[in-house]
Amino acid sequence: MADHGKPDSRPSAQAPEEPTSVQIKPISKSAGGMTAAITAAKYAFSEMGVVRGTRALLQLNQKNGIDCPGCAWPEPDGERSHFEFCEEGAKHVADEATRKRATPEFFAKWSVADLSRQSDLWLNQQGRITHPMVLREGSSHYQAIDWKDAFALIAGELNSLPSPDEAIFYTSGRASNEAAFLYQLFVRQFGTNNLPDCSNMCHESSGTGMKEALGFGKGTVTLDDFDLCDAIFVIGQNPGTNHPRMLTTLLEAKRRGCRVVHINPLPETGTTRFKHPQEFWTWLGAGTKLADLFLQVRINGDVALLKGLMKEVLDAEERRPGEVLDHEFINRYTTGFEEFKTALRQAHVGDILDQSGIRKTQIEDAARIFIESERVIFCWAMGLTQHKNAVANIQEIVNLMMLRGQLGKPGAGLCPVRGHSNVQGDRTMGIWEQPSEDFLNKLSAEFSFQPPRVHGFDTVHAIQAMHEGSATVFFALGGNFLSATPDTEYTAEALRRCSLTVHVSTKLNRAHLITGKQALILPCLGRTEVDQQASGPQFLTTENSMAVVEAWQGQLTPASDQLMSEPAIVAGLAKAVFGNRSSVDWDGFASDYERIRSCIERVVPGFENYNARARQPGGFYLPNPIRDRKFKTEDGLAHFTIHPLPRIDLQPGEFLMMTMRSHDQFNTTIYGLDDRYRGVRNGRCVVFLNPDDIRLSGFEAGACVDLISNYEGEARIARHFTIVPYSIPRRCAATYFPEANVLVPVKHFADKSHTPASKSVVISIRAADPRE
């Protein structure tokens, strides 16, 4: 049984709640504005200092400047503002470029067990790790280790494995293209495709659904398309917190007459009203209303809602034959339409309304906007991708858009918005447990070795393999694996069963404290820092949500002279593991990243003349066949797909819970205990409930409760959560991650994509026992 807050003699896998009382305050009426500007400046200057902070922020997201380590929303192709960053971006950069340091003396003072009893906020506030650190078997404290010995320790463990498949190599979305390519090359030369990554936990469902239906797994729009569209549907996404610069794009579209529809279980301040922080003359006003229509769908009611919209489109076509459906697109570019239409007709309107929680008149209003708009863009994020039927969610959007030919024309298309700055680029570079034969063949030809062909473990199956003992070495290139993954206690036990766990990191996090028999922390350069190698200062590249590859270069002095870049770490490790067994010039790659990019040119499609094109201000676009209406499926056609209506049958006293971010965090990094956009102050262990549900359950606002999930006979408990009344559909609940990840079963994941179903967890609620 998983348990939040229960004392344990071992290092704690779950963060204790800050010793404060949660306060419920009025919700901010608009996003951005003066408050966002002041918050960004305050955080940046307190962490970096005024002069250093100003320098970093003015370089942020500029052409050939510093790439924001936050979300993957693109920058404009043309002229850019001098302040091309948002409140969250300022926090990200300040957090990385902080003047605080976690030195060997710090680790000598704090045992691993004592560190584990501190909050995630406190751990992050200790600053940049300055030296490689090792936790020896039986030791209570991390100690400094030199790089050569660290690499030798890892090499010894890897080379002693009976099979390369007993090692797991995880990747975070912060890794650059160059680091990711080098990393997958090392892993495949070692002999395994065990390359799980953070995409497995977020947009894997998007790629799986789109590739199956369209033959291509990336978004189909550019930023310029938002200047042309007539309607934007934002579904399962909270851009105000997770992608704030997107609000500027929505604001500009709204001002020219574009209509915006927001579909989400919670109303979000960012899509309600917005004040551009750089337009100081708007600070005192109410802000611009962004969403013309808000559909407050039940958690996981999206398939039902989308079916309702599509039925309205078909009904409109019957009333006005030839005027609603794009028959030319359907007949020329798609297959399966008649079967799809027949199945859709069989979906009962009553079931659609019941499962979605949306009134028929609201569905009609949304359908009217969709039908009247010549060009439509659909945007989504993890509100759609983290359900058991997540792939169906995505493919129903594709179905809807194909009805009116909203693919492959200017101002229209699909826009999965990535939550980490290079998660898409890492996949392009080959970070995937299921590589294509074409990619492996090109890798083999370039480097004269035979890559493994057997598919590896994705994230959830990697966790299970470690738990079962079939994988015993875990290496993470970035990230906070323990806190990002589901089923916290199960994952913690999986890591404890390893012989060695290794994390390439910039700052301390909880994954460093739940370890195998031995553990290493390898500190790396951040994006803000100068990367000086033997051939001179280096630049690196990333790929954003719209497939733009752009160069960036750190500008600040590194936090320590002991830091290594990620490419240099991978190269150093490869040399230690392979010795003379590899013909790859690892030293050459580490000394000059142009050599890495030259190899990428010959292995990865779309990167021809990479070094020259990367130097172009603003970078370059990768090929996108959907924009040209080329569908790389087996038959060359886009496929209508058929999905059943998901049934959400809750027993009395049960709720369907989703996890989400607060406004004071980025992924698992916690910046503070406030969420002003939802009215929460001084705490994170909260559960948002409908006021009627609170009353009918016999609770009251502010009550302390335990949350229990039951899955396949196993109970998981998150203790001492505070009830917050909120506008959320009946029988639904919302919590923050990573605090509620303990409730997400590792075996509860999306069909086909295996993305953890963190947005569809059935829970019950009971009064907390103050003695526990």
Coordinates of C-alpha atoms in Angstrom, one line a residue, residues 104-118 122-123 126 135 140-142 508 513:
P104 CA 30.7 18.8 -1.5
E105 CA 30.6 20.6 1.9
F106 CA 26.9 20.8 1.7
F107 CA 26.6 17.0 1.0
A108 CA 28.9 16.3 3.9
K109 CA 26.6 18.1 6.2
W110 CA 23.4 16.5 5.0
S111 CA 22.8 12.8 4.9
V112 CA 20.6 11.3 2.1
A113 CA 18.0 10.4 4.7
D114 CA 17.9 13.9 6.1
L115 CA 17.7 15.5 2.6
S116 CA 14.8 13.2 1.7
R117 CA 12.8 14.7 4.6
Q118 CA 13.0 18.1 3.1
W122 CA 13.8 23.2 -0.3
L123 CA 15.8 20.8 -2.3
Q126 CA 20.0 24.7 -2.5
L135 CA 27.0 7.5 -2.8
S140 CA 24.8 7.7 4.4
H141 CA 26.3 10.7 2.6
Y142 CA 27.3 11.7 -1.0
L508 CA 19.4 18.6 -6.4
L513 CA 17.9 10.5 -2.9

